[in-house]
Short mmCIF file of C-alpha atoms and ligand atoms in Angstrom, two decimals:
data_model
loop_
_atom_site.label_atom_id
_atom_site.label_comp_id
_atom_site.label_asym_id
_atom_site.label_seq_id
_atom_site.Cartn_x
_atom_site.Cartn_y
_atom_site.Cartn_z
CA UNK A 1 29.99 14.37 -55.23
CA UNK A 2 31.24 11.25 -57.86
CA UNK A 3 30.74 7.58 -56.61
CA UNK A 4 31.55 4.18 -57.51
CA UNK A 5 30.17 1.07 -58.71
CA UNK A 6 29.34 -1.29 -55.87
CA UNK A 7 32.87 -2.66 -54.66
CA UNK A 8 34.92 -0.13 -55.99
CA UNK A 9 36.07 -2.20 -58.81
CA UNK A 10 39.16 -0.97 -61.30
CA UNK A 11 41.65 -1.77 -63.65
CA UNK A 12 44.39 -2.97 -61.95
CA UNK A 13 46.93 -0.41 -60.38
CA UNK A 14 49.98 -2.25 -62.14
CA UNK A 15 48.14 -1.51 -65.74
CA UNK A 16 48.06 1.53 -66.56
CA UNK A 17 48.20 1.30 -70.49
CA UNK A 18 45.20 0.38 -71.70
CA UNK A 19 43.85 -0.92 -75.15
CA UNK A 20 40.71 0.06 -76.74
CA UNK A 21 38.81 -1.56 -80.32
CA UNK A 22 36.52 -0.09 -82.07
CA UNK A 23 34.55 -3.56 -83.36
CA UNK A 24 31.29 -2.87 -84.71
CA UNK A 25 30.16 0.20 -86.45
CA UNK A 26 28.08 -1.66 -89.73
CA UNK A 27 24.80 -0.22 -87.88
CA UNK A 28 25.97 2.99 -88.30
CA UNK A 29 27.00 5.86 -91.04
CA UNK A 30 29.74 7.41 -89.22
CA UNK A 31 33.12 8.20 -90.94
CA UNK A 32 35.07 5.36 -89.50
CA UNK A 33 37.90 7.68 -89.52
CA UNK A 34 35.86 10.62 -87.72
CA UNK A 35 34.63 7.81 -84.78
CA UNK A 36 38.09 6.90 -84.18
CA UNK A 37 39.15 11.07 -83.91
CA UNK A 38 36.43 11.59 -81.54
CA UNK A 39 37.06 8.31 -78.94
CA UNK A 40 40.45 9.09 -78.88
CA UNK A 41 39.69 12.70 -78.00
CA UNK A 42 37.46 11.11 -75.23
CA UNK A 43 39.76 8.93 -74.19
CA UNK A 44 42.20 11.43 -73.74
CA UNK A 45 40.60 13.68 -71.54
CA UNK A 46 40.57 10.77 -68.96
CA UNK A 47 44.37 10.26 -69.79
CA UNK A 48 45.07 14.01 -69.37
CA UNK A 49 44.19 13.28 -65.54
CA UNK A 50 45.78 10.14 -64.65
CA UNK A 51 48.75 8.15 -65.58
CA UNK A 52 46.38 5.93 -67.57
CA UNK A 53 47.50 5.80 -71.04
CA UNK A 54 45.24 4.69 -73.68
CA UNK A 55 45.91 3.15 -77.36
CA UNK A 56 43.65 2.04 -80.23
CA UNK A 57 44.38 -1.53 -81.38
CA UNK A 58 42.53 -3.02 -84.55
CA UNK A 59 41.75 -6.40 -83.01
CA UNK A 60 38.96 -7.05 -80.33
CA UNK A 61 41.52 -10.26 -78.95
CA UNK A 62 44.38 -7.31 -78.02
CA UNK A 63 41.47 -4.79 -76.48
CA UNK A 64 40.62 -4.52 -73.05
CA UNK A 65 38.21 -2.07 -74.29
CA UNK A 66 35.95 -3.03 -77.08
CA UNK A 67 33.66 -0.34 -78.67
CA UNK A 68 30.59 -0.90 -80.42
CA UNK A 69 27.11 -0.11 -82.30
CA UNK A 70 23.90 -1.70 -81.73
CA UNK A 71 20.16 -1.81 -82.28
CA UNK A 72 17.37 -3.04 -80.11
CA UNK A 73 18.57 -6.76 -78.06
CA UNK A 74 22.20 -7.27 -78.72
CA UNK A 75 23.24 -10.23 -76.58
CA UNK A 76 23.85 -8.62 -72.79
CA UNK A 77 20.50 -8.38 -71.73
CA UNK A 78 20.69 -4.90 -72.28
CA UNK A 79 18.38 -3.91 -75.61
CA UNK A 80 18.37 -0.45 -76.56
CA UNK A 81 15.24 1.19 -77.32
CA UNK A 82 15.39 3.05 -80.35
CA UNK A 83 15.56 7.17 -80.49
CA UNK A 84 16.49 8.85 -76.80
CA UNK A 85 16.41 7.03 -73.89
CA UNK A 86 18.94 4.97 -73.52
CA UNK A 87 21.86 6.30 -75.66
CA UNK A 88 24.52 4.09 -74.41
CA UNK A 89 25.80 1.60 -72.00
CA UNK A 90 29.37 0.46 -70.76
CA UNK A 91 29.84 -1.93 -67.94
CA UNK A 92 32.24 -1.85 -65.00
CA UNK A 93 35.87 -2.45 -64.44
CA UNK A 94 37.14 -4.83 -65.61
CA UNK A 95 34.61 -5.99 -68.20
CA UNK A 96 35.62 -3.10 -70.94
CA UNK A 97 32.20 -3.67 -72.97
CA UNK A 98 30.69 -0.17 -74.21
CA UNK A 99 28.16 -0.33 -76.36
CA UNK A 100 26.05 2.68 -78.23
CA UNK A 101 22.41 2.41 -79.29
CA UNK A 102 22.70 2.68 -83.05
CA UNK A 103 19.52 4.31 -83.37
CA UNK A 104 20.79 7.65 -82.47
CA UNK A 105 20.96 10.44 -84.23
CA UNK A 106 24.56 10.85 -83.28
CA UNK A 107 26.72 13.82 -84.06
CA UNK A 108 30.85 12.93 -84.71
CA UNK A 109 32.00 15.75 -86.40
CA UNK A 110 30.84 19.20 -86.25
CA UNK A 111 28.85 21.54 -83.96
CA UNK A 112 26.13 19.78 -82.19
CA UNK A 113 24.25 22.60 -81.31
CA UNK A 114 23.73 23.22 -84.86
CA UNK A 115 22.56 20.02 -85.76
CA UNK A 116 19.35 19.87 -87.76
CA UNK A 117 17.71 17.30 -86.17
CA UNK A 118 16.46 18.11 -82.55
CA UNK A 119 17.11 14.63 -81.32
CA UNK A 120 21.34 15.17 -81.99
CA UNK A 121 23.56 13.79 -79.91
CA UNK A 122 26.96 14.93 -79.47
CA UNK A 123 29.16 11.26 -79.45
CA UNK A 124 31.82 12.47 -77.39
CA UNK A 125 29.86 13.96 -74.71
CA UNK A 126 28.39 10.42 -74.50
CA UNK A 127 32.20 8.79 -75.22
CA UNK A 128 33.16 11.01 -72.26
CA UNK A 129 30.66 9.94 -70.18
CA UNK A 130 30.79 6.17 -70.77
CA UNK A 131 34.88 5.70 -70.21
CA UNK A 132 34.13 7.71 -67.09
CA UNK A 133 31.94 4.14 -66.22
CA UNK A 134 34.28 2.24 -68.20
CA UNK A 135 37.16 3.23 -65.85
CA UNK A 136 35.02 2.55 -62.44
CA UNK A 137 32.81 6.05 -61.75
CA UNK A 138 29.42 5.89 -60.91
CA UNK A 139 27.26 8.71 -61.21
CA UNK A 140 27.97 12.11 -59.32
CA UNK A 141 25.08 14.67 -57.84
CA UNK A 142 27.31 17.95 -59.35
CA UNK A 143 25.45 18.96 -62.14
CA UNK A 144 28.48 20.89 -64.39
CA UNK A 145 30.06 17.37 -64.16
CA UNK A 146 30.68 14.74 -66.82
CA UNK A 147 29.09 11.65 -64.46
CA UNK A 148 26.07 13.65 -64.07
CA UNK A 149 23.23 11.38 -65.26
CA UNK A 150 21.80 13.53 -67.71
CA UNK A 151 22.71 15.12 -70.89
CA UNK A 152 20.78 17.16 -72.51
CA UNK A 153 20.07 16.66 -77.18
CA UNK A 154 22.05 19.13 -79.34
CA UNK A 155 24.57 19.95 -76.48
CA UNK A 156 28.29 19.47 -76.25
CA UNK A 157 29.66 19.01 -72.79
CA UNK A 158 32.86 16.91 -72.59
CA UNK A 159 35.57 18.50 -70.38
CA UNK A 160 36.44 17.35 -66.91
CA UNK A 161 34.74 19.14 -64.13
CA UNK A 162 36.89 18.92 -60.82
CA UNK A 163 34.58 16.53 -59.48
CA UNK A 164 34.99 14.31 -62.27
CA UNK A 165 39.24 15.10 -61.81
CA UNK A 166 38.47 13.95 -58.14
CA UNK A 167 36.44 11.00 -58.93
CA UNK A 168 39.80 9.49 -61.05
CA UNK A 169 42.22 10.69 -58.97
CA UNK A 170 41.07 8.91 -56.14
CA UNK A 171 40.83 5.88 -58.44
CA UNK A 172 43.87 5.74 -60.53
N1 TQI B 201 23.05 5.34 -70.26
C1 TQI B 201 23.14 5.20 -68.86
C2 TQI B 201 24.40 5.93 -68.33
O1 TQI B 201 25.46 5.75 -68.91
C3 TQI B 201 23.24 3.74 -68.50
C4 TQI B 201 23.44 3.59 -67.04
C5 TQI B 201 22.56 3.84 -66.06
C6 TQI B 201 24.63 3.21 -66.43
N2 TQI B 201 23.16 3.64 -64.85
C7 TQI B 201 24.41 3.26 -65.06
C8 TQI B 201 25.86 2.84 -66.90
C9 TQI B 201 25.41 2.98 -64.14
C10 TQI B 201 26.84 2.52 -66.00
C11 TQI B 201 26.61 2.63 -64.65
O2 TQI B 201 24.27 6.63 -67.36
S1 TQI B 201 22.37 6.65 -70.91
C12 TQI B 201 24.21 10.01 -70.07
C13 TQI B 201 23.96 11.13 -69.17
C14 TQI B 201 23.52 7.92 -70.84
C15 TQI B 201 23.31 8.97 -70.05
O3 TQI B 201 22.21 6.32 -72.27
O4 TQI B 201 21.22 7.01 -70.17
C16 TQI B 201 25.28 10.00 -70.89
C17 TQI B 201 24.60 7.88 -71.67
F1 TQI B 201 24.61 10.99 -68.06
F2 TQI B 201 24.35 12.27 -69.64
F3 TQI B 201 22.70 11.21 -68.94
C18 TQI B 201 25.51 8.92 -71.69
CL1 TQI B 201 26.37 11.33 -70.98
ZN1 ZN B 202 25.01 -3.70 -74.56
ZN1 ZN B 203 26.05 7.14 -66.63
#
């Protein structure tokens, strides 16, 4: 079953087109073009079940969404901690902050489960799983879902389970 944050925050019901920067990616070595392919393949799967729409702008100022990369303490109170562990963090409605530990091993393009390194992980599986936060779900206790809070290295799991459907349907 999916959940909430406390309150049940969410984007407001009269806004459903919603913008989305990607604003810091110098800690990283990701194609800038293959980052922006894979969040908006993310953020579509969330689309594909609601009437939210959602549309890359260049500018942080325009975003409600801004989208970035960082190592260790970054300014929220939040550090990451380096290889596993935390992989990524995005806050509740309507704050629009998600943030990705830069010390990944991350996977953009290509099949994860091939990955050389066996501490891979596959960025939209993560993507999927942070907008689900982003957008106001909480974690769920149905394990095939996307809000399930764990994810295993060198996997790929990024499509909607009907919990997940439920979750945003209820919301948006
Ligand atoms: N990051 C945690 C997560 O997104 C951070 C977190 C814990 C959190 N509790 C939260 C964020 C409540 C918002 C609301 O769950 S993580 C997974 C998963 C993480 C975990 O790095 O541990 C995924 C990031 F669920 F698979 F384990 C992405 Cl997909
Ligand atoms: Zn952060
Ligand atoms: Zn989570």
């Amino acid at each position: 079953l999916f959940s909430y944050f406390p309150g049940t925050p969410t984007w407001p019901g009269d806004k459903t087109d919603l913008t989305y920067a990607i604003t810091d990616t110098s800690a990283v070595s990701i194609d800038v073009s293959a980052l922006k392919a894979v969040f908006a393949r993310a953020f579509g799967r969330w689309s594909a079940a609601t009437t939210l729409n959602f549309t890359e702008v260049e500018s942080a100022a325009d975003a409600d969404i801004t989208i970035g990369f960082y190592s260790g303490a970054h300014g929220d109170g939040e550090p990451f901690d380096g290889v596993l562990g935390t992989l990524a963090h995005a806050f509740s409605p309507t704050d629009g902050r998600f943030h990705l530990d830069a010390a990944e091993a991350w996977v953009a393009e290509g099949d994860v489960t091939e990955a050389s390194s066996d501490v891979a992980v596959d960025l939209e599986s993560v993507a999927v799983h942070e907008i689900g936060h982003l957008l106001g779900l909480g974690h769920t206790s149905e394990a095939d879902a996307i809000m399930y809070p764990t994810i295993k290295t060198r996997t790929k799991k990024v499509e909607l389970a009907s919990d997940d459907v439920e979750g945003i349907q209820s919301l948006y």
